[in-house]
Short mmCIF file of C-alpha atoms in Angstrom, two decimals:
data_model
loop_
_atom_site.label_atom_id
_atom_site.label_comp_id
_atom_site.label_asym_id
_atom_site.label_seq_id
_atom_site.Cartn_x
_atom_site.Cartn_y
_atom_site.Cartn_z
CA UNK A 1 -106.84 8.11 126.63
CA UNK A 2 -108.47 8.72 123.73
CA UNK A 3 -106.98 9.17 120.43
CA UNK A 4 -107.57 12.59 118.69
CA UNK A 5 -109.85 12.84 115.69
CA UNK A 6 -106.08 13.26 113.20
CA UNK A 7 -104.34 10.22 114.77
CA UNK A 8 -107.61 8.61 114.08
CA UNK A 9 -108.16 9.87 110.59
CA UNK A 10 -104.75 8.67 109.81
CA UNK A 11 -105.02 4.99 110.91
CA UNK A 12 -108.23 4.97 108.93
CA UNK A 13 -107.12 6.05 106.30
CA UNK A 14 -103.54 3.57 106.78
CA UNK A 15 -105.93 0.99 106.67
CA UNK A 16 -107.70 2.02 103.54
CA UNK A 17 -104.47 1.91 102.04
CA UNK A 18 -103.23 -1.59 103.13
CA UNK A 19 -106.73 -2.65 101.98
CA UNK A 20 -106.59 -0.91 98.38
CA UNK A 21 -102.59 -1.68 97.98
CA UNK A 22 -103.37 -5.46 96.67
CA UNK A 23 -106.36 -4.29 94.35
CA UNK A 24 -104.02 -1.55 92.84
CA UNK A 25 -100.71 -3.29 92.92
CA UNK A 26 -99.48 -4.85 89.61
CA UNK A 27 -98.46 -8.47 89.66
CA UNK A 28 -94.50 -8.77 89.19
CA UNK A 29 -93.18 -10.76 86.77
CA UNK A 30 -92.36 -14.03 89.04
CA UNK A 31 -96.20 -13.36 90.23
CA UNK A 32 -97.55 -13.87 86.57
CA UNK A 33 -95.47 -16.83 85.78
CA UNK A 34 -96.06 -18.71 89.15
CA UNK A 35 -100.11 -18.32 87.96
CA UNK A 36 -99.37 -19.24 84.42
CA UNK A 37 -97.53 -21.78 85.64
CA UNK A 38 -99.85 -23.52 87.88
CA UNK A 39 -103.17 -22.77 85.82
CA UNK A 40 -101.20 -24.81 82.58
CA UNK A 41 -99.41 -27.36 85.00
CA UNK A 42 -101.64 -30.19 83.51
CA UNK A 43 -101.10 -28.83 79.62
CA UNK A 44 -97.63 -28.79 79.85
CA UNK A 45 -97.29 -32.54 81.84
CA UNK A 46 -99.56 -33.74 79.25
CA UNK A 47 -97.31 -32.42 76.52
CA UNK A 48 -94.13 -33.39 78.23
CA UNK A 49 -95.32 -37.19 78.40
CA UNK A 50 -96.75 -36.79 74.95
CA UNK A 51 -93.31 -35.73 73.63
CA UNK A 52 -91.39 -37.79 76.14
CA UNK A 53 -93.26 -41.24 76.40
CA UNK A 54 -91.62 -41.50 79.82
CA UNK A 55 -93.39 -40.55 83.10
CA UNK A 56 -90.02 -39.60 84.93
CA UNK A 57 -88.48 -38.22 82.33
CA UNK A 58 -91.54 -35.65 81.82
CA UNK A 59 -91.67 -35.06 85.43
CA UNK A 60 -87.74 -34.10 85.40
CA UNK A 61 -88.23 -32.09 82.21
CA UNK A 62 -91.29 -30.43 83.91
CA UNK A 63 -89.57 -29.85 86.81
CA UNK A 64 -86.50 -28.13 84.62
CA UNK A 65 -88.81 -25.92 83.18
CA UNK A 66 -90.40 -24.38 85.97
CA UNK A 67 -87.37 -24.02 87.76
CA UNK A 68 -86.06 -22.11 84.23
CA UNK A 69 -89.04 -20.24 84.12
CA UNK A 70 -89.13 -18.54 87.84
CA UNK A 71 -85.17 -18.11 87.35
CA UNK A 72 -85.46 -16.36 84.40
CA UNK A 73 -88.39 -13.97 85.58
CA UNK A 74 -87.14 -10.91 84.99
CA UNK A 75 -86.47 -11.30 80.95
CA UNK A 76 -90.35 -11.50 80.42
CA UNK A 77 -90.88 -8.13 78.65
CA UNK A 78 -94.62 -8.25 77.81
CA UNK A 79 -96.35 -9.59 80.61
CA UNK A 80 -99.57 -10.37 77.75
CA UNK A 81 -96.88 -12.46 75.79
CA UNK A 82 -96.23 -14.97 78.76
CA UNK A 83 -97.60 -17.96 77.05
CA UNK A 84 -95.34 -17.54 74.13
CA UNK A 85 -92.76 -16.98 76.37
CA UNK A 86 -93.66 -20.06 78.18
CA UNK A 87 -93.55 -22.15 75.38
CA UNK A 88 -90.62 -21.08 73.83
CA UNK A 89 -88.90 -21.28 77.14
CA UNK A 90 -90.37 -25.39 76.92
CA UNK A 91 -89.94 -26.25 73.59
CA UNK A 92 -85.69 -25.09 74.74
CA UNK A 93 -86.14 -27.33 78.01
CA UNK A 94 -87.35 -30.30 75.62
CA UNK A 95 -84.40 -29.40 73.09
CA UNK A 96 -81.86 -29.76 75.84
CA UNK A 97 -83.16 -32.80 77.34
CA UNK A 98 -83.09 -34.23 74.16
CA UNK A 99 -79.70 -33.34 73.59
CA UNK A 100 -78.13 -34.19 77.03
CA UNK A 101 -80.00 -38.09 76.48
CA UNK A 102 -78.02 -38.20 73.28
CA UNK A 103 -75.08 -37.51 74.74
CA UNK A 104 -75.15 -39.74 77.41
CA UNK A 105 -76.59 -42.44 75.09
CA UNK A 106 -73.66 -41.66 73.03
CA UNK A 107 -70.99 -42.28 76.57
CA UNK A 108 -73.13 -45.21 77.46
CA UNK A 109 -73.99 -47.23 74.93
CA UNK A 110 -71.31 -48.98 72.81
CA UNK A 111 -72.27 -49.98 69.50
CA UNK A 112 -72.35 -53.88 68.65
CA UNK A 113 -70.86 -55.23 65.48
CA UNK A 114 -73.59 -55.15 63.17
CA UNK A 115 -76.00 -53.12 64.27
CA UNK A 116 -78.02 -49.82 63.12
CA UNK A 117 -75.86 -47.48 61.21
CA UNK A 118 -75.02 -44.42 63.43
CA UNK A 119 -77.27 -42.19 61.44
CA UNK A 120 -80.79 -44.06 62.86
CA UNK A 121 -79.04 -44.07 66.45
CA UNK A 122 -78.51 -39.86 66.39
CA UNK A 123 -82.18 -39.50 65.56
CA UNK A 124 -83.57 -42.13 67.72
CA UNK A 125 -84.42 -38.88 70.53
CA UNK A 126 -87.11 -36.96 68.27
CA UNK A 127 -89.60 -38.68 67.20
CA UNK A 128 -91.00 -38.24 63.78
CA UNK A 129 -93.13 -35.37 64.13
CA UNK A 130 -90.46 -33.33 65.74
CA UNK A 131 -87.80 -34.02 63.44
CA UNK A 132 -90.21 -32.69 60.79
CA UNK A 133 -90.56 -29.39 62.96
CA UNK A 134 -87.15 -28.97 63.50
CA UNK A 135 -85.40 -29.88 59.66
CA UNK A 136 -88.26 -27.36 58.44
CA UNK A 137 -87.15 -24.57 60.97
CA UNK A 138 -84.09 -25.18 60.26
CA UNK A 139 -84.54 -24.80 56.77
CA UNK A 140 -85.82 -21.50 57.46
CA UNK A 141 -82.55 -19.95 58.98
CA UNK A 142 -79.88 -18.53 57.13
CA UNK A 143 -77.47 -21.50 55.96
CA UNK A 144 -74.47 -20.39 58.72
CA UNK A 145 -77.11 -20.35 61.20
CA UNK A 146 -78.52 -24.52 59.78
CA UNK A 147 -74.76 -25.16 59.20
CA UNK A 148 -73.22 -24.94 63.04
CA UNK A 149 -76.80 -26.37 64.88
CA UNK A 150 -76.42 -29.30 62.72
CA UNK A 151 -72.88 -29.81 63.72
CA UNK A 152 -73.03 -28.91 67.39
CA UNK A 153 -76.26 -29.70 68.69
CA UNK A 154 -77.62 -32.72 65.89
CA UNK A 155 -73.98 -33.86 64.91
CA UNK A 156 -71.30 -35.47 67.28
CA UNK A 157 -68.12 -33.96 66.72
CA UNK A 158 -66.43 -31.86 69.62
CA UNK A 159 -66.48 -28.45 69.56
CA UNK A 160 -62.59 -27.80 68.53
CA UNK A 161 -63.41 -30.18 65.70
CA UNK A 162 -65.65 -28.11 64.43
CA UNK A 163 -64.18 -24.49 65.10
CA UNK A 164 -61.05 -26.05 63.06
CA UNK A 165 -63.07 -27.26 60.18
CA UNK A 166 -64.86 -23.69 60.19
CA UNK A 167 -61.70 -21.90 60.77
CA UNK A 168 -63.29 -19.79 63.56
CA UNK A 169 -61.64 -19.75 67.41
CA UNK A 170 -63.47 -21.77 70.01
CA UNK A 171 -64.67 -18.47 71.45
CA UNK A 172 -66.13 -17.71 67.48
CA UNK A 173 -68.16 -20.69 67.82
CA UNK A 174 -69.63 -20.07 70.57
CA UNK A 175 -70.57 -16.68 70.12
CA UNK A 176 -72.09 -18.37 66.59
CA UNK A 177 -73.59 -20.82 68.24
CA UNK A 178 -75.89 -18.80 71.04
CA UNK A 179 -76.79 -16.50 67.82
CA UNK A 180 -78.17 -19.14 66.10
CA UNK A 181 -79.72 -21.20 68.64
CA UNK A 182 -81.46 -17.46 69.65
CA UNK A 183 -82.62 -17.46 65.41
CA UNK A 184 -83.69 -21.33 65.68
CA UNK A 185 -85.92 -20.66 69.50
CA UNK A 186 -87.37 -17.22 67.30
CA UNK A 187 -88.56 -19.50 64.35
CA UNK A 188 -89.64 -22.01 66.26
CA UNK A 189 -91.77 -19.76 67.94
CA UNK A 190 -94.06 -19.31 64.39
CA UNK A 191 -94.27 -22.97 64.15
CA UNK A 192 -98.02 -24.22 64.78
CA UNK A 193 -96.60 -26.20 67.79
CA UNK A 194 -99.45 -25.52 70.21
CA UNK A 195 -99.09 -26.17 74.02
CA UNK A 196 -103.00 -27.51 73.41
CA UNK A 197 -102.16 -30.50 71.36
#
């Protein structure tokens, strides 16, 4: 039987719809990233073995970051800032690799009688260039700010150590602590670290 000339209208125009719907529908958030994400895959693996020196290492720290990245979709604001975003969002994924090989250079590796002063083993992870970036970034926060990421996240004392020799509660310190790291990822945004070099 066949269909009248309104069910038949309708489909047509159903199908118009379904056809237009993916010229006229935005791209989410997760869409824009996944894009990003694969159209810079070979930028950031070149910077990640630039930075790392270690092929596995990259690859895990590459892997961290795109896991990060889709996870943590929904905070992109500005969907024309996503390569600031991006790198930002690396440059943190680097920091805490860095950090987590110190500290588990730190539990593995006993130091021998005689050898380098514990000073050149805590800044054996960056290598020059990055220590430059980060003592003049950190130069550029307020002193509190310098003070605690030097302690917690460049020094090696434990966190109640420190809290104690602040005279803040453990719960202070960490509230301190997320404040400034947010101040130190902000300034280290304005840094001329390119994801192109």
């Amino acid at each position: 039987m066949p269909l009248s000339y309104a069910a038949q209208s309708e489909d047509i125009v159903a199908e118009e719809q379904e056809r237009s719907e993916p010229e006229n529908r935005r791209e989410t958030n997760r869409e824009i990233i996944e894009r990003v994400l694969v159209g810079d895959y070979v930028i950031f693996r070149r910077l990640a073995l630039k930075r790392l020196r270690d092929r596995l290492a990259a690859d895990d720290v590459l892997q961290s970051f795109c896991v990060k990245a889709l996870e943590r979709a929904h905070q992109l604001r500005d969907e024309n800032a996503v390569h600031g975003w991006l790198g930002r969002l690396f440059e943190t994924t680097l920091l805490d690799h860095y950090r987590a090989s110190a500290r588990l250079n730190a539990k593995t590796t006993p130091l021998e009688p005689g050898g380098p002063p514990l000073e050149e083993i805590s800044g054996e992870s960056l290598s020059v260039d990055e220590s430059e970036v980060v003592e003049e970034v950190l130069a550029t926060l307020r002193p509190a700010y310098t003070q605690i990421i030097r302690q917690m996240d460049l020094g090696r004392d434990e966190p109640s150590v420190i809290a104690s020799r602040l005279h803040i509660s453990p719960n202070n310190l960490a509230v301190r602590l997320h404040r400034a790291r947010g101040a130190f990822r902000d300034a280290l945004a304005d840094t001329p670290i390119a994801l192109q070099t």
